[in-house]
Amino acid sequence: MAARFTFQTVGKIQFGPDSVNLLPQEVAPLGRRALAIALPHPLSDGQQPAELIAGLCRGAAVETIEFASPPLGEPDLETVEQARGIRAEAGCDCVIGMGGGSILDTAKAVAGLANEPGSVRDCFDGRPVAAAGIPWIAIPTTAGSGAEATMNAVLCDPSRNLKLSIRDPRFLAHVIIADPRLTLSCPPRVTAESGMDALAQAIESFTSLGSNSLTDGLAFESARLIMGSLLAVYRDGANLEARSDMLLGSLLAGVALANARLGAIHGLAHPIGVRWNIPHGRICATLLAPVMRFNQAVVSEKYDRLSALACRPIIEHVEWMCAQLDIPADLKQYRIMADEVEWIVRESLPSGSLKMNPRPVSADDLREILRPLV
């Protein structure tokens, strides 16, 4: 008999080349004014994302207010609070996010906390979200975080070296518009690291304690798509077929992790990333094989299924992929000291992701995972 589970996902997904042109019909029912939070770099055709959003919204008689200070790295509390204030002052009925995971998590937090009586910091520090927000539309330009499909906004507080999630099912996007043409401008390094983040998310949600028959199917298909296309798109960024497979793989992993959660990779990655300012995807890629090796004894059947996809042992394949993508196999370049390892361990232990790891993880286990890497 199948185990009991709950599954939640976004209201609608528009997927495929040129699907961004469907934005007018999707935004029109949401109101007359939208806050646009967009990638501050041009797309492959030279157009600025904010201009693309504004032009498409004009076709639906929707005015856009551009947030002029989108995050260039991890979104912090101050940035989200600033955007939240601009939205309130302008009276925007919805939010449109176009960009990578940081942009999308910013848009998600602004929309999800639009009617919140307190501050962003209050919710970041653990207070439950009290009020429903406003709709938001997610338009990813990278294949990696899956943030378009998740119900948590990952934010950071640099003053405390903290990176945490604000989680609420009402944060799910009203619509996802996943157009692979928008990912053509993604540079090779970002393509590689965000792609390995997506693979880590697929594998972790596949093996998580929260996995179920629906998330297993999504995560396995995500891994198949990513393993079959990441190297191709890294070597030729104009390969639209590979870009499409990567974007779909990332999206499926996002839906899976939103319901199954993750594991020790992401439990460790958050404190390391915020303290040493390391791109999230790079950390996840480096941690992927060591954590998989730690988990192998308790998820061998699922790893066997992934190995069949790779036509070799899956951990060996992950290490080979990282080498092909020029992703370091360790963290030695960051010169993490022994006492700092203890800090990582302390900061990681309370993580919700760590609690969903298929094998229980102790402080000593974390030290053993980290020791060869630093």
PDB file of C-alpha atoms in Angstrom, residues 125-311:
ATOM      1  CA  ASP A 125      13.842  34.642  12.361  1.00  0.00           C
ATOM      2  CA  GLY A 126      11.056  32.091  12.522  1.00  0.00           C
ATOM      3  CA  ARG A 127       7.743  33.867  12.932  1.00  0.00           C
ATOM      4  CA  PRO A 128       5.098  32.139  10.762  1.00  0.00           C
ATOM      5  CA  VAL A 129       3.776  34.082   7.787  1.00  0.00           C
ATOM      6  CA  ALA A 130       0.482  35.558   8.991  1.00  0.00           C
ATOM      7  CA  ALA A 131      -1.166  36.926   5.849  1.00  0.00           C
ATOM      8  CA  ALA A 132      -1.568  35.697   2.296  1.00  0.00           C
ATOM      9  CA  GLY A 133       0.455  37.700  -0.180  1.00  0.00           C
ATOM     10  CA  ILE A 134      -0.205  38.633  -3.797  1.00  0.00           C
ATOM     11  CA  PRO A 135       0.282  36.550  -6.973  1.00  0.00           C
ATOM     12  CA  TRP A 136       3.655  36.323  -8.622  1.00  0.00           C
ATOM     13  CA  ILE A 137       4.846  35.064 -11.995  1.00  0.00           C
ATOM     14  CA  ALA A 138       8.174  33.227 -12.205  1.00  0.00           C
ATOM     15  CA  ILE A 139      10.255  33.432 -15.393  1.00  0.00           C
ATOM     16  CA  PRO A 140      13.608  31.621 -14.931  1.00  0.00           C
ATOM     17  CA  THR A 141      16.670  32.550 -17.003  1.00  0.00           C
ATOM     18  CA  THR A 142      18.923  29.820 -15.580  1.00  0.00           C
ATOM     19  CA  ALA A 143      18.509  26.074 -15.182  1.00  0.00           C
ATOM     20  CA  GLY A 144      19.557  25.395 -11.628  1.00  0.00           C
ATOM     21  CA  SER A 145      17.820  26.512  -8.472  1.00  0.00           C
ATOM     22  CA  GLY A 146      14.284  25.435  -9.353  1.00  0.00           C
ATOM     23  CA  ALA A 147      13.191  28.472  -7.306  1.00  0.00           C
ATOM     24  CA  GLU A 148      10.347  29.064  -9.738  1.00  0.00           C
ATOM     25  CA  ALA A 149       8.625  25.927  -8.419  1.00  0.00           C
ATOM     26  CA  THR A 150       9.340  26.033  -4.686  1.00  0.00           C
ATOM     27  CA  MET A 151       7.395  27.365  -1.713  1.00  0.00           C
ATOM     28  CA  ASN A 152      10.422  28.728   0.148  1.00  0.00           C
ATOM     29  CA  ALA A 153      12.402  31.917  -0.374  1.00  0.00           C
ATOM     30  CA  VAL A 154      16.093  31.467   0.474  1.00  0.00           C
ATOM     31  CA  LEU A 155      17.444  34.709   1.934  1.00  0.00           C
ATOM     32  CA  CYS A 156      20.587  35.699   3.788  1.00  0.00           C
ATOM     33  CA  ASP A 157      21.566  38.005   6.604  1.00  0.00           C
ATOM     34  CA  PRO A 158      25.263  38.811   5.998  1.00  0.00           C
ATOM     35  CA  SER A 159      25.577  40.541   9.370  1.00  0.00           C
ATOM     36  CA  ARG A 160      24.977  37.186  11.094  1.00  0.00           C
ATOM     37  CA  ASN A 161      26.419  34.852   8.424  1.00  0.00           C
ATOM     38  CA  LEU A 162      22.952  33.314   8.134  1.00  0.00           C
ATOM     39  CA  LYS A 163      21.221  31.837   5.109  1.00  0.00           C
ATOM     40  CA  LEU A 164      17.725  30.525   5.831  1.00  0.00           C
ATOM     41  CA  SER A 165      14.395  29.887   4.148  1.00  0.00           C
ATOM     42  CA  ILE A 166      11.053  31.530   4.743  1.00  0.00           C
ATOM     43  CA  ARG A 167       8.619  28.768   3.834  1.00  0.00           C
ATOM     44  CA  ASP A 168       4.886  28.906   3.183  1.00  0.00           C
ATOM     45  CA  PRO A 169       2.714  27.043   0.628  1.00  0.00           C
ATOM     46  CA  ARG A 170       1.201  30.401  -0.345  1.00  0.00           C
ATOM     47  CA  PHE A 171       4.612  31.387  -1.756  1.00  0.00           C
ATOM     48  CA  LEU A 172       4.070  29.075  -4.750  1.00  0.00           C
ATOM     49  CA  ALA A 173       4.023  30.956  -8.050  1.00  0.00           C
ATOM     50  CA  HIS A 174       0.713  31.721  -9.721  1.00  0.00           C
ATOM     51  CA  VAL A 175       2.291  30.876 -13.080  1.00  0.00           C
ATOM     52  CA  ILE A 176       5.702  29.656 -14.215  1.00  0.00           C
ATOM     53  CA  ILE A 177       6.777  30.696 -17.702  1.00  0.00           C
ATOM     54  CA  ALA A 178       9.793  28.548 -18.557  1.00  0.00           C
ATOM     55  CA  ASP A 179      11.190  29.640 -21.922  1.00  0.00           C
ATOM     56  CA  PRO A 180      14.516  27.956 -22.774  1.00  0.00           C
ATOM     57  CA  ARG A 181      15.422  30.793 -25.161  1.00  0.00           C
ATOM     58  CA  LEU A 182      15.803  33.037 -22.115  1.00  0.00           C
ATOM     59  CA  THR A 183      18.587  30.765 -20.817  1.00  0.00           C
ATOM     60  CA  LEU A 184      20.733  31.131 -23.959  1.00  0.00           C
ATOM     61  CA  SER A 185      22.576  34.098 -22.425  1.00  0.00           C
ATOM     62  CA  CYS A 186      23.634  32.101 -19.350  1.00  0.00           C
ATOM     63  CA  PRO A 187      27.484  31.949 -19.358  1.00  0.00           C
ATOM     64  CA  PRO A 188      29.304  28.588 -19.209  1.00  0.00           C
ATOM     65  CA  ARG A 189      30.436  28.867 -15.568  1.00  0.00           C
ATOM     66  CA  VAL A 190      26.938  29.695 -14.334  1.00  0.00           C
ATOM     67  CA  THR A 191      25.497  27.002 -16.616  1.00  0.00           C
ATOM     68  CA  ALA A 192      27.831  24.402 -15.098  1.00  0.00           C
ATOM     69  CA  GLU A 193      27.402  25.319 -11.445  1.00  0.00           C
ATOM     70  CA  SER A 194      23.661  25.956 -11.548  1.00  0.00           C
ATOM     71  CA  GLY A 195      23.219  22.752 -13.544  1.00  0.00           C
ATOM     72  CA  MET A 196      25.020  20.717 -10.897  1.00  0.00           C
ATOM     73  CA  ASP A 197      22.876  22.389  -8.243  1.00  0.00           C
ATOM     74  CA  ALA A 198      19.830  21.126 -10.155  1.00  0.00           C
ATOM     75  CA  LEU A 199      21.305  17.620 -10.293  1.00  0.00           C
ATOM     76  CA  ALA A 200      22.059  17.711  -6.559  1.00  0.00           C
ATOM     77  CA  GLN A 201      18.461  18.747  -5.921  1.00  0.00           C
ATOM     78  CA  ALA A 202      17.145  15.950  -8.117  1.00  0.00           C
ATOM     79  CA  ILE A 203      19.265  13.331  -6.337  1.00  0.00           C
ATOM     80  CA  GLU A 204      18.563  14.670  -2.853  1.00  0.00           C
ATOM     81  CA  SER A 205      14.794  14.871  -3.389  1.00  0.00           C
ATOM     82  CA  PHE A 206      14.887  11.368  -4.929  1.00  0.00           C
ATOM     83  CA  THR A 207      16.479   9.939  -1.781  1.00  0.00           C
ATOM     84  CA  SER A 208      15.052  12.261   0.892  1.00  0.00           C
ATOM     85  CA  LEU A 209      13.077  10.916   3.840  1.00  0.00           C
ATOM     86  CA  GLY A 210      10.187  12.970   2.441  1.00  0.00           C
ATOM     87  CA  SER A 211      10.207  11.357  -0.994  1.00  0.00           C
ATOM     88  CA  ASN A 212       7.091   9.669  -2.350  1.00  0.00           C
ATOM     89  CA  SER A 213       5.962   8.047  -5.576  1.00  0.00           C
ATOM     90  CA  LEU A 214       5.158  11.384  -7.241  1.00  0.00           C
ATOM     91  CA  THR A 215       8.378  13.129  -6.264  1.00  0.00           C
ATOM     92  CA  ASP A 216      10.415  10.031  -7.155  1.00  0.00           C
ATOM     93  CA  GLY A 217       9.104  10.114 -10.709  1.00  0.00           C
ATOM     94  CA  LEU A 218       9.807  13.827 -11.066  1.00  0.00           C
ATOM     95  CA  ALA A 219      13.275  13.630  -9.504  1.00  0.00           C
ATOM     96  CA  PHE A 220      14.332  10.611 -11.551  1.00  0.00           C
ATOM     97  CA  GLU A 221      13.222  12.236 -14.807  1.00  0.00           C
ATOM     98  CA  SER A 222      14.991  15.426 -13.729  1.00  0.00           C
ATOM     99  CA  ALA A 223      18.242  13.512 -13.191  1.00  0.00           C
ATOM    100  CA  ARG A 224      17.857  11.812 -16.576  1.00  0.00           C
ATOM    101  CA  LEU A 225      17.381  15.128 -18.379  1.00  0.00           C
ATOM    102  CA  ILE A 226      20.236  16.886 -16.588  1.00  0.00           C
ATOM    103  CA  MET A 227      22.761  14.062 -16.960  1.00  0.00           C
ATOM    104  CA  GLY A 228      21.880  13.874 -20.643  1.00  0.00           C
ATOM    105  CA  SER A 229      22.194  17.576 -21.430  1.00  0.00           C
ATOM    106  CA  LEU A 230      24.436  19.493 -19.006  1.00  0.00           C
ATOM    107  CA  LEU A 231      27.754  18.723 -20.681  1.00  0.00           C
ATOM    108  CA  ALA A 232      26.269  19.449 -24.107  1.00  0.00           C
ATOM    109  CA  VAL A 233      25.001  22.875 -23.096  1.00  0.00           C
ATOM    110  CA  TYR A 234      28.237  23.679 -21.237  1.00  0.00           C
ATOM    111  CA  ARG A 235      30.186  23.021 -24.428  1.00  0.00           C
ATOM    112  CA  ASP A 236      27.685  24.774 -26.712  1.00  0.00           C
ATOM    113  CA  GLY A 237      25.504  27.345 -24.992  1.00  0.00           C
ATOM    114  CA  ALA A 238      23.474  27.904 -28.171  1.00  0.00           C
ATOM    115  CA  ASN A 239      22.198  24.301 -28.170  1.00  0.00           C
ATOM    116  CA  LEU A 240      18.490  25.027 -27.682  1.00  0.00           C
ATOM    117  CA  GLU A 241      17.500  21.368 -27.365  1.00  0.00           C
ATOM    118  CA  ALA A 242      19.960  20.866 -24.503  1.00  0.00           C
ATOM    119  CA  ARG A 243      18.899  24.182 -22.941  1.00  0.00           C
ATOM    120  CA  SER A 244      15.275  22.969 -23.059  1.00  0.00           C
ATOM    121  CA  ASP A 245      16.139  19.686 -21.371  1.00  0.00           C
ATOM    122  CA  MET A 246      18.142  21.483 -18.690  1.00  0.00           C
ATOM    123  CA  LEU A 247      15.349  23.958 -17.979  1.00  0.00           C
ATOM    124  CA  LEU A 248      12.767  21.189 -17.734  1.00  0.00           C
ATOM    125  CA  GLY A 249      15.094  19.119 -15.550  1.00  0.00           C
ATOM    126  CA  SER A 250      15.618  22.064 -13.209  1.00  0.00           C
ATOM    127  CA  LEU A 251      11.879  22.742 -13.056  1.00  0.00           C
ATOM    128  CA  LEU A 252      11.054  19.115 -12.255  1.00  0.00           C
ATOM    129  CA  ALA A 253      13.683  19.072  -9.510  1.00  0.00           C
ATOM    130  CA  GLY A 254      12.131  22.222  -8.061  1.00  0.00           C
ATOM    131  CA  VAL A 255       8.673  20.631  -7.943  1.00  0.00           C
ATOM    132  CA  ALA A 256      10.161  17.488  -6.385  1.00  0.00           C
ATOM    133  CA  LEU A 257      12.165  19.262  -3.681  1.00  0.00           C
ATOM    134  CA  ALA A 258       9.240  21.524  -2.797  1.00  0.00           C
ATOM    135  CA  ASN A 259       7.419  18.390  -1.689  1.00  0.00           C
ATOM    136  CA  ALA A 260      10.161  15.919  -0.701  1.00  0.00           C
ATOM    137  CA  ARG A 261      12.732  18.393   0.693  1.00  0.00           C
ATOM    138  CA  LEU A 262      16.490  17.900   0.348  1.00  0.00           C
ATOM    139  CA  GLY A 263      19.371  16.518   2.429  1.00  0.00           C
ATOM    140  CA  ALA A 264      22.838  17.009   3.896  1.00  0.00           C
ATOM    141  CA  ILE A 265      24.302  18.659   0.784  1.00  0.00           C
ATOM    142  CA  HIS A 266      22.053  21.674   1.162  1.00  0.00           C
ATOM    143  CA  GLY A 267      22.283  21.571   4.945  1.00  0.00           C
ATOM    144  CA  LEU A 268      26.040  22.112   4.628  1.00  0.00           C
ATOM    145  CA  ALA A 269      25.982  24.384   1.577  1.00  0.00           C
ATOM    146  CA  HIS A 270      24.068  27.272   3.115  1.00  0.00           C
ATOM    147  CA  PRO A 271      26.453  28.226   5.952  1.00  0.00           C
ATOM    148  CA  ILE A 272      29.544  27.604   3.808  1.00  0.00           C
ATOM    149  CA  GLY A 273      28.220  29.751   0.980  1.00  0.00           C
ATOM    150  CA  VAL A 274      27.216  32.752   3.032  1.00  0.00           C
ATOM    151  CA  ARG A 275      30.434  32.871   5.117  1.00  0.00           C
ATOM    152  CA  TRP A 276      32.961  32.291   2.303  1.00  0.00           C
ATOM    153  CA  ASN A 277      30.894  33.889  -0.466  1.00  0.00           C
ATOM    154  CA  ILE A 278      31.026  30.774  -2.650  1.00  0.00           C
ATOM    155  CA  PRO A 279      28.423  30.319  -5.412  1.00  0.00           C
ATOM    156  CA  HIS A 280      25.750  27.943  -4.176  1.00  0.00           C
ATOM    157  CA  GLY A 281      25.926  25.631  -7.182  1.00  0.00           C
ATOM    158  CA  ARG A 282      29.696  25.232  -6.847  1.00  0.00           C
ATOM    159  CA  ILE A 283      29.409  24.143  -3.214  1.00  0.00           C
ATOM    160  CA  CYS A 284      26.593  21.703  -3.985  1.00  0.00           C
ATOM    161  CA  ALA A 285      28.587  20.191  -6.843  1.00  0.00           C
ATOM    162  CA  THR A 286      31.658  19.743  -4.628  1.00  0.00           C
ATOM    163  CA  LEU A 287      29.623  18.209  -1.796  1.00  0.00           C
ATOM    164  CA  LEU A 288      27.504  15.957  -4.022  1.00  0.00           C
ATOM    165  CA  ALA A 289      29.795  12.918  -4.350  1.00  0.00           C
ATOM    166  CA  PRO A 290      31.046  12.916  -0.713  1.00  0.00           C
ATOM    167  CA  VAL A 291      27.517  13.109   0.696  1.00  0.00           C
ATOM    168  CA  MET A 292      26.262  10.487  -1.753  1.00  0.00           C
ATOM    169  CA  ARG A 293      29.062   8.192  -0.611  1.00  0.00           C
ATOM    170  CA  PHE A 294      27.989   8.758   3.007  1.00  0.00           C
ATOM    171  CA  ASN A 295      24.360   7.905   2.134  1.00  0.00           C
ATOM    172  CA  GLN A 296      25.062   4.999  -0.206  1.00  0.00           C
ATOM    173  CA  ALA A 297      24.410   2.153   2.222  1.00  0.00           C
ATOM    174  CA  VAL A 298      20.835   3.250   2.927  1.00  0.00           C
ATOM    175  CA  VAL A 299      19.756   4.239  -0.600  1.00  0.00           C
ATOM    176  CA  SER A 300      21.642   1.679  -2.697  1.00  0.00           C
ATOM    177  CA  GLU A 301      18.537   0.627  -4.642  1.00  0.00           C
ATOM    178  CA  LYS A 302      17.820   4.175  -5.781  1.00  0.00           C
ATOM    179  CA  TYR A 303      21.492   4.761  -6.590  1.00  0.00           C
ATOM    180  CA  ASP A 304      21.392   1.591  -8.709  1.00  0.00           C
ATOM    181  CA  ARG A 305      18.570   3.136 -10.737  1.00  0.00           C
ATOM    182  CA  LEU A 306      20.610   6.305 -11.245  1.00  0.00           C
ATOM    183  CA  SER A 307      23.669   4.231 -12.152  1.00  0.00           C
ATOM    184  CA  ALA A 308      21.641   2.541 -14.878  1.00  0.00           C
ATOM    185  CA  LEU A 309      20.920   5.992 -16.330  1.00  0.00           C
ATOM    186  CA  ALA A 310      24.604   6.909 -16.234  1.00  0.00           C
ATOM    187  CA  CYS A 311      25.826   3.497 -17.483  1.00  0.00           C
TER     188      CYS A 311
END
